[in-house]
GROMACS .gro file of C-alpha atoms in nm:
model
  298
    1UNK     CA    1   3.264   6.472  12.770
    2UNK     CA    2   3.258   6.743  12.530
    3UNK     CA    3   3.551   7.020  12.546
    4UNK     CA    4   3.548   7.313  12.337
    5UNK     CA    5   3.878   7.484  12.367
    6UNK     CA    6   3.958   7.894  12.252
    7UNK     CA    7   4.220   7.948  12.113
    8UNK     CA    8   4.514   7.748  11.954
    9UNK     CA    9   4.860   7.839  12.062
   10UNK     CA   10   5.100   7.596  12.248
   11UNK     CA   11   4.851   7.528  12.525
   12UNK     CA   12   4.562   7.525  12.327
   13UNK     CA   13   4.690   7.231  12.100
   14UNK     CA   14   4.833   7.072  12.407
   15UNK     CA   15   4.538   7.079  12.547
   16UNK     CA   16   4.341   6.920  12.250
   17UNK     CA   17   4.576   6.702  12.205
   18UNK     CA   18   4.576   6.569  12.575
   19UNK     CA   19   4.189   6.584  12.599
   20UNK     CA   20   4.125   6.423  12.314
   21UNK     CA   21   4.337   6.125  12.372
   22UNK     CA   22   4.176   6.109  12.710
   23UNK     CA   23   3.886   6.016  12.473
   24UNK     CA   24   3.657   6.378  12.560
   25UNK     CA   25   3.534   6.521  12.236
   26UNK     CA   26   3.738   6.850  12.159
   27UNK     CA   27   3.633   7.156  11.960
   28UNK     CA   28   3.928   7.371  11.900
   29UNK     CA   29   3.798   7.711  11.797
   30UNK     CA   30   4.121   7.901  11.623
   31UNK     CA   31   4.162   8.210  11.505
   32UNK     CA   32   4.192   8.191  11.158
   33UNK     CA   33   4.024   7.973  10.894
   34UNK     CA   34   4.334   7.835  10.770
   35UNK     CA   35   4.432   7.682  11.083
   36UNK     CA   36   4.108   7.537  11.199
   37UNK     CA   37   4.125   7.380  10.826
   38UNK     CA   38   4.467   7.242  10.866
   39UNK     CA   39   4.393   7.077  11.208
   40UNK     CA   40   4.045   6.933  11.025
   41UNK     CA   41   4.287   6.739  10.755
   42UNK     CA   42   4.590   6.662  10.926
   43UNK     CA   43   4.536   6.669  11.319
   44UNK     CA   44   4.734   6.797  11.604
   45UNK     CA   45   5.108   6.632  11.662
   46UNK     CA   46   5.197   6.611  11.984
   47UNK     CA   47   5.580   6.583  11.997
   48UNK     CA   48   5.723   6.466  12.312
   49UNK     CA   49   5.781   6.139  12.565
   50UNK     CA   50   5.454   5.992  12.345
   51UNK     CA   51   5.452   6.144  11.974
   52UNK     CA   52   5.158   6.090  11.840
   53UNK     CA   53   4.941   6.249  11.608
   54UNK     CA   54   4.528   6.291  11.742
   55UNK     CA   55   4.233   6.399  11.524
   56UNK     CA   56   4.047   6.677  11.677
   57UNK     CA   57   3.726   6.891  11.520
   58UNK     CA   58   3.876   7.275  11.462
   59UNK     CA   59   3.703   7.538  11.366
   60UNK     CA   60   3.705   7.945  11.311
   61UNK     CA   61   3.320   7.993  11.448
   62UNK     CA   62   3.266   8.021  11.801
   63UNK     CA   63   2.905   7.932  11.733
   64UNK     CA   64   3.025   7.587  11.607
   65UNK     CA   65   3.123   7.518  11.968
   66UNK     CA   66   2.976   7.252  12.191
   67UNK     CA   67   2.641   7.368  12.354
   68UNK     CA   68   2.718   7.166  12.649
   69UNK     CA   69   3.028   7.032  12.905
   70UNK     CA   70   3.363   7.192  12.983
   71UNK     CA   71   3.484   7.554  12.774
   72UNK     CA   72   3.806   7.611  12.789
   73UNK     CA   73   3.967   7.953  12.735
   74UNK     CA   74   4.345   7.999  12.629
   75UNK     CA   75   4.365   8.293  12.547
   76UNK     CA   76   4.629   8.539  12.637
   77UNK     CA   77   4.533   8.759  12.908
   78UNK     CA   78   4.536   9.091  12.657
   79UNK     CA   79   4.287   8.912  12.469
   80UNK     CA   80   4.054   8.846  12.695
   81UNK     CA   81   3.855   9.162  12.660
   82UNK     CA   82   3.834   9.129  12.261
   83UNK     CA   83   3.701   8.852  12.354
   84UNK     CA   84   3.442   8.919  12.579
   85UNK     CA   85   3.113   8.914  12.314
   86UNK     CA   86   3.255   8.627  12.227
   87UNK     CA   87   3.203   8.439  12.618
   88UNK     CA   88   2.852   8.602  12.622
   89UNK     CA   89   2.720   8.369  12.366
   90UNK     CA   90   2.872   8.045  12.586
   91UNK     CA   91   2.582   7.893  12.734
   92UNK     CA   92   2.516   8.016  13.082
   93UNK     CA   93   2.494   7.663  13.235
   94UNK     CA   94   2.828   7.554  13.108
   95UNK     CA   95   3.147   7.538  13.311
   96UNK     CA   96   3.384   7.779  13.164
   97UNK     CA   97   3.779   7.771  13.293
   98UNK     CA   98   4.036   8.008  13.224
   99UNK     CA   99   4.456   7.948  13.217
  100UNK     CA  100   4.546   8.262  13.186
  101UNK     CA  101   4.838   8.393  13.386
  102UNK     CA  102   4.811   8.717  13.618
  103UNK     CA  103   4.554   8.782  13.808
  104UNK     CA  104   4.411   9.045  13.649
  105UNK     CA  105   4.129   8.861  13.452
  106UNK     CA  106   3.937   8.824  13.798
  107UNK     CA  107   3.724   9.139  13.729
  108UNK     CA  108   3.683   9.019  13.335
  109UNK     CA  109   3.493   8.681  13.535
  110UNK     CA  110   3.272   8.919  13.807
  111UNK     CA  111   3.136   9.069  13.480
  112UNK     CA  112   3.040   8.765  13.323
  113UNK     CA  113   2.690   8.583  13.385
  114UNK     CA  114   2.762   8.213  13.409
  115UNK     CA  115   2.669   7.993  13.752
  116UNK     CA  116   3.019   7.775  13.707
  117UNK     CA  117   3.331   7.963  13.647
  118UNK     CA  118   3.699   7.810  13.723
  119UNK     CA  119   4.046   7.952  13.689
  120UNK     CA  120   4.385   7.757  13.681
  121UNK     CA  121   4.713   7.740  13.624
  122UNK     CA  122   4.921   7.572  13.420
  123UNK     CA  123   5.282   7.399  13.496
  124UNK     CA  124   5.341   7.226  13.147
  125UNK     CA  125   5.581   7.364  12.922
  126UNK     CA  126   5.471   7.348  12.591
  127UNK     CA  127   5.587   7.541  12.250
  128UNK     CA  128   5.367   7.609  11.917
  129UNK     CA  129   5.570   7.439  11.622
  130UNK     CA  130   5.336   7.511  11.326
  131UNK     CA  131   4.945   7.573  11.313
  132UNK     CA  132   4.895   7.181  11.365
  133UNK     CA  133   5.215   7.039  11.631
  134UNK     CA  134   5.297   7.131  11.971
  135UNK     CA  135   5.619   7.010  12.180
  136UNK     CA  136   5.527   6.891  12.535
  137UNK     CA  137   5.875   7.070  12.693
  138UNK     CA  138   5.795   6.920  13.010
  139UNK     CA  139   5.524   6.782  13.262
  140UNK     CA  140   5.367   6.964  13.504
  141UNK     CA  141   5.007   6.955  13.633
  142UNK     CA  142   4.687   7.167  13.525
  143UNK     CA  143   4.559   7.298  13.855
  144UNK     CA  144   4.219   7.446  13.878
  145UNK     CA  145   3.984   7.607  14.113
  146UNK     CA  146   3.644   7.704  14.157
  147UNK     CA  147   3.580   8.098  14.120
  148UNK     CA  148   3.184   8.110  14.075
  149UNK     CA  149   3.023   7.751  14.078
  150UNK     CA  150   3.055   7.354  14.153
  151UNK     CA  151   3.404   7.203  14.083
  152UNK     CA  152   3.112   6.839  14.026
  153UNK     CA  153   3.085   7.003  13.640
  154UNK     CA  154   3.433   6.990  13.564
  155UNK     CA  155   3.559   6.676  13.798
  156UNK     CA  156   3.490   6.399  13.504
  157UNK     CA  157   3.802   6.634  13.280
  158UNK     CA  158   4.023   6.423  13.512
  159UNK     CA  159   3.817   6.091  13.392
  160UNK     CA  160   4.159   5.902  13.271
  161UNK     CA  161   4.402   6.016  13.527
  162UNK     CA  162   4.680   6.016  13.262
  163UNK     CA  163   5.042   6.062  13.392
  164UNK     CA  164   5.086   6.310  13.095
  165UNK     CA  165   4.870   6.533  13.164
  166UNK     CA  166   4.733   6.534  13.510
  167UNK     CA  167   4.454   6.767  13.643
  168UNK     CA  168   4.430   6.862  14.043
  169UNK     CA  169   4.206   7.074  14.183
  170UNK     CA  170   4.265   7.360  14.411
  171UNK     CA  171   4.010   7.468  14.747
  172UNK     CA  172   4.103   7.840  14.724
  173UNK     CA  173   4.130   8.039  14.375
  174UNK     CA  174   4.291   8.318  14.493
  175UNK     CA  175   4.591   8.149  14.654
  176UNK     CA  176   4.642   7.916  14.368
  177UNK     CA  177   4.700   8.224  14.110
  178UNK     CA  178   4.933   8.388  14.358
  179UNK     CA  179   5.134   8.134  14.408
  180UNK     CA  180   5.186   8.111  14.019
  181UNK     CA  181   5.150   8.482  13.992
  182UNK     CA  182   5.471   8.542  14.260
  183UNK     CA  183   5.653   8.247  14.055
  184UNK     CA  184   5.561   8.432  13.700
  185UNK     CA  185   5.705   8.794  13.803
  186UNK     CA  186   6.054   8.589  13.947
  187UNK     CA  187   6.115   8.373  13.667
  188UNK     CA  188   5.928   8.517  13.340
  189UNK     CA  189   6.039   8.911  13.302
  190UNK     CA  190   6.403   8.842  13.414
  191UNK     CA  191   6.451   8.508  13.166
  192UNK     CA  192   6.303   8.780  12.859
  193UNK     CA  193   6.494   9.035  12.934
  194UNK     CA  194   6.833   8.899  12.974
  195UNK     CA  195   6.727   8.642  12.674
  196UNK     CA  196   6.829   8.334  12.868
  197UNK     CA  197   6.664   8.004  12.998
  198UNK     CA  198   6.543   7.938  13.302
  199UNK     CA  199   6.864   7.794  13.500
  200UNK     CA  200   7.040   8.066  13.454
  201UNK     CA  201   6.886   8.286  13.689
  202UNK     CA  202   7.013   8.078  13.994
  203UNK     CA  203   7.368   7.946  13.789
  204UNK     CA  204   7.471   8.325  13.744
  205UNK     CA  205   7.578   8.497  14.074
  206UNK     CA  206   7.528   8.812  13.974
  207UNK     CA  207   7.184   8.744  13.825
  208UNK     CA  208   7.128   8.501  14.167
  209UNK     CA  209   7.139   8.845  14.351
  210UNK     CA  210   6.931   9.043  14.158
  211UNK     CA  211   6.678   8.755  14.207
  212UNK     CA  212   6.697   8.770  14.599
  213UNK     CA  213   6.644   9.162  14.586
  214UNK     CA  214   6.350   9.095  14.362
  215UNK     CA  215   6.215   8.838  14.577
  216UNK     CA  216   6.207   9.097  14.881
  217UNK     CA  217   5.964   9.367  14.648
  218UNK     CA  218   5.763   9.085  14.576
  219UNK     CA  219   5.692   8.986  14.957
  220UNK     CA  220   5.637   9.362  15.014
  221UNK     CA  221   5.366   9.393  14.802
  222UNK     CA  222   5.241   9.019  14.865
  223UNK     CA  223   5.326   8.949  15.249
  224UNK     CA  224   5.151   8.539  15.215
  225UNK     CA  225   5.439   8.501  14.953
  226UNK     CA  226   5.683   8.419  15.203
  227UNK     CA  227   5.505   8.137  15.304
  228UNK     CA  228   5.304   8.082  14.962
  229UNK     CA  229   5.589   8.042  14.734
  230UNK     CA  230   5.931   8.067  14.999
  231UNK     CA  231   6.260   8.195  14.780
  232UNK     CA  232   6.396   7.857  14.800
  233UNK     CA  233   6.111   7.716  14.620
  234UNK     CA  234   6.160   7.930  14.353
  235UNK     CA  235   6.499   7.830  14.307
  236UNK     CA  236   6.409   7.476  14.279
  237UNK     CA  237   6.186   7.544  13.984
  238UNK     CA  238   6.436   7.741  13.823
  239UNK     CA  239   6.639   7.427  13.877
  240UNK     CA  240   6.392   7.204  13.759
  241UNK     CA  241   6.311   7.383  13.465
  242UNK     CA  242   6.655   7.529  13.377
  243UNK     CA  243   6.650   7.448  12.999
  244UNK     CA  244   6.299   7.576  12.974
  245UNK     CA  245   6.260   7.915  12.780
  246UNK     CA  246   5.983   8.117  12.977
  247UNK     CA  247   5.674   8.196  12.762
  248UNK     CA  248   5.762   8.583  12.843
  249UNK     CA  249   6.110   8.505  12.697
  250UNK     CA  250   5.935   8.300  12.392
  251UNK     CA  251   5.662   8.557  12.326
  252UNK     CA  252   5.974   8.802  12.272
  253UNK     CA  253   6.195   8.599  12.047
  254UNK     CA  254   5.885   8.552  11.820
  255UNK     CA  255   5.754   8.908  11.852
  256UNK     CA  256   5.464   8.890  11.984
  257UNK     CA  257   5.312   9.072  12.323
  258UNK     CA  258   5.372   8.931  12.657
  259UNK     CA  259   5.153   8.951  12.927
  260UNK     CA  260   5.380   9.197  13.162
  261UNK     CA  261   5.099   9.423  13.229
  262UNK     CA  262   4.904   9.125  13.393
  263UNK     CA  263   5.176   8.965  13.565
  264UNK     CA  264   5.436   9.258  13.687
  265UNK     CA  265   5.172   9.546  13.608
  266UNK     CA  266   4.899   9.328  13.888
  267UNK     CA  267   5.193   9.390  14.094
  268UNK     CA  268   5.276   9.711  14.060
  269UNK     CA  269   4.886   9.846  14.098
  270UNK     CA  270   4.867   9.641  14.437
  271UNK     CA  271   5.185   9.793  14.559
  272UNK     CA  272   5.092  10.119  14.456
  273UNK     CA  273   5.146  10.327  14.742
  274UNK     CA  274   5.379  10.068  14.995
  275UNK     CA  275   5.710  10.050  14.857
  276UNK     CA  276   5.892  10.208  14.576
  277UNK     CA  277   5.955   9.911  14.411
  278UNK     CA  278   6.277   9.987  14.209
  279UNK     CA  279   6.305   9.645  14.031
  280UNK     CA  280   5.922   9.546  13.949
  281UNK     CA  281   5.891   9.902  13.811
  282UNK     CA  282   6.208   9.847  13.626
  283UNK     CA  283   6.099   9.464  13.518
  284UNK     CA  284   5.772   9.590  13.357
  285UNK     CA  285   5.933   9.936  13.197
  286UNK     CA  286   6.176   9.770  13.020
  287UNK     CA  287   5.940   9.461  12.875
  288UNK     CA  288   5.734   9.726  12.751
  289UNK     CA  289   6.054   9.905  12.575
  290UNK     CA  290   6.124   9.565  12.465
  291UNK     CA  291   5.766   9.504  12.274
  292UNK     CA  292   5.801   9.876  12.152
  293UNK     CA  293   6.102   9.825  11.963
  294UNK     CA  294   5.966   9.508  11.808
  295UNK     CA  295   5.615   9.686  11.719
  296UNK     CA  296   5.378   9.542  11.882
  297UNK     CA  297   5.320   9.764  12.172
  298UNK     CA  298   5.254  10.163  12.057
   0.00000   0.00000   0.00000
């Protein structure tokens, strides 16, 4: 089948990687020239349980993309809209999936023309090590769901049902991104502020508390989250991923913007009104501080 992916930070190369090995032709459309012509001579390593290096067709012109089969879009949620002359030219007929986290990409989608759109989630950890190798931090699933469209155009992504990768699909869009949404605003703001990995959040009491109080706002402005995404379940992902650095936590330690206004900002906007919301408002105040002292939030 023929993938073209946008955009080529950790998940983008995992992706490629992964796809490609599944033996689906992948166009990786980068952002600059010089990656898409260091990927074109060297590849994409994939470090992890199978390191291997995989050839896959890069490129810096989104017209160079596949005409037909699966589009992917990585991009970070803030880039979406940049982005969005960009989607117009993707053939109307194609399926077109988006792993952004947040929720707030949902009215980017209702603006755009195309019969098959899909959103998803994705559990993997994976982290960018140059413009051509990814690390595969851990194995989770890529879980997607139809928003506009037939989930038939993008069943045959699953074709090779490979353990390192696998793909499941999801009946209802909406409750899939809440469910990662609630699990983004309790693990990903507190891990980048306090600079610390994921495990520590339920190892330190005091920090254990904070978590429970945070918990509480969450299921005031999201009352299914209680039986979505139940605190305990939380805890056992921070346990499960406790050496994991969140990708809030990551974008911050390289300096780059997180996505806070689309995960704890979504929040905020549909709690506006029921609750004060002490901590979320707190949460998404000081991440912005945070990117304003780095430069690269005005």
């Amino acid at each position: 089948m023929n993938v073209t992916i946008v955009g080529a930070g950790a998940i983008g190369l995992l992706f490629s990687a992964r796809l490609a090995i599944q033996g689906h032709h992948v166009c990786l459309i980068t952002h600059y020239q010089e990656q898409a012509d260091e990927i074109n001579k060297r590849g994409i390593t994939l470090i992890g349980e199978q390191n291997q290096t995989v050839s896959v067709l890069a490129t810096h012109n989104p017209d160079n993309g596949f005409k037909d089969g699966v589009w992917i879009v990585t991009l970070k949620q803030y880039q979406l809209e940049m982005a969005y002359s960009m989607f117009m030219q993707i053939p109307q007929d194609a399926a077109v999936i988006f792993t952004q986290n947040g929720m707030s990409h949902l009215a980017l989608l209702e603006r755009l023309p195309h019969s098959n759109l899909f959103v998803s989630t994705v559990e993997h950890g994976a982290c960018k090590q140059s413009n051509t190798s990814v690390k595969h931090n851990g194995i989770g699933a890529w879980k997607i769901a139809a928003f506009r469209g037939l989930h038939s155009l993008a069943d045959s992504l699953d074709l090779d049902q490979d353990r390192f990768f696998p793909i499941l699909f999801h009946p209802d869009y909406e409750t899939l991104l809440l469910e990662k949404l609630i699990k983004n605003i309790m693990i990903n703001p507190m891990t980048a502020i306090l600079n610390v990995r994921n495990g520590e959040l339920i190892k330190n009491p005091y920090i254990y508390r904070t978590m429970e109080q945070l918990y509480n706002e969450v299921a005031c402005v999201f009352p299914a989250a209680r039986s979505i995404v139940p605190f305990e379940e939380v805890v056992l992902l921070c346990q499960r991923t406790s050496e994991n650095i969140s990708s809030m936590n990551a974008d911050l330690r390289s300096k780059r913007q997180t996505e806070i206004d689309a995960i704890v900002g979504y929040a905020i906007e549909k709690g506006n009104g029921k609750e004060e919301l002490p901590l979320l408002r707190f949460l998404y105040d000081a991440i912005r501080g945070q990117e304003y002292t780095i430069g690269v939030r005005s």
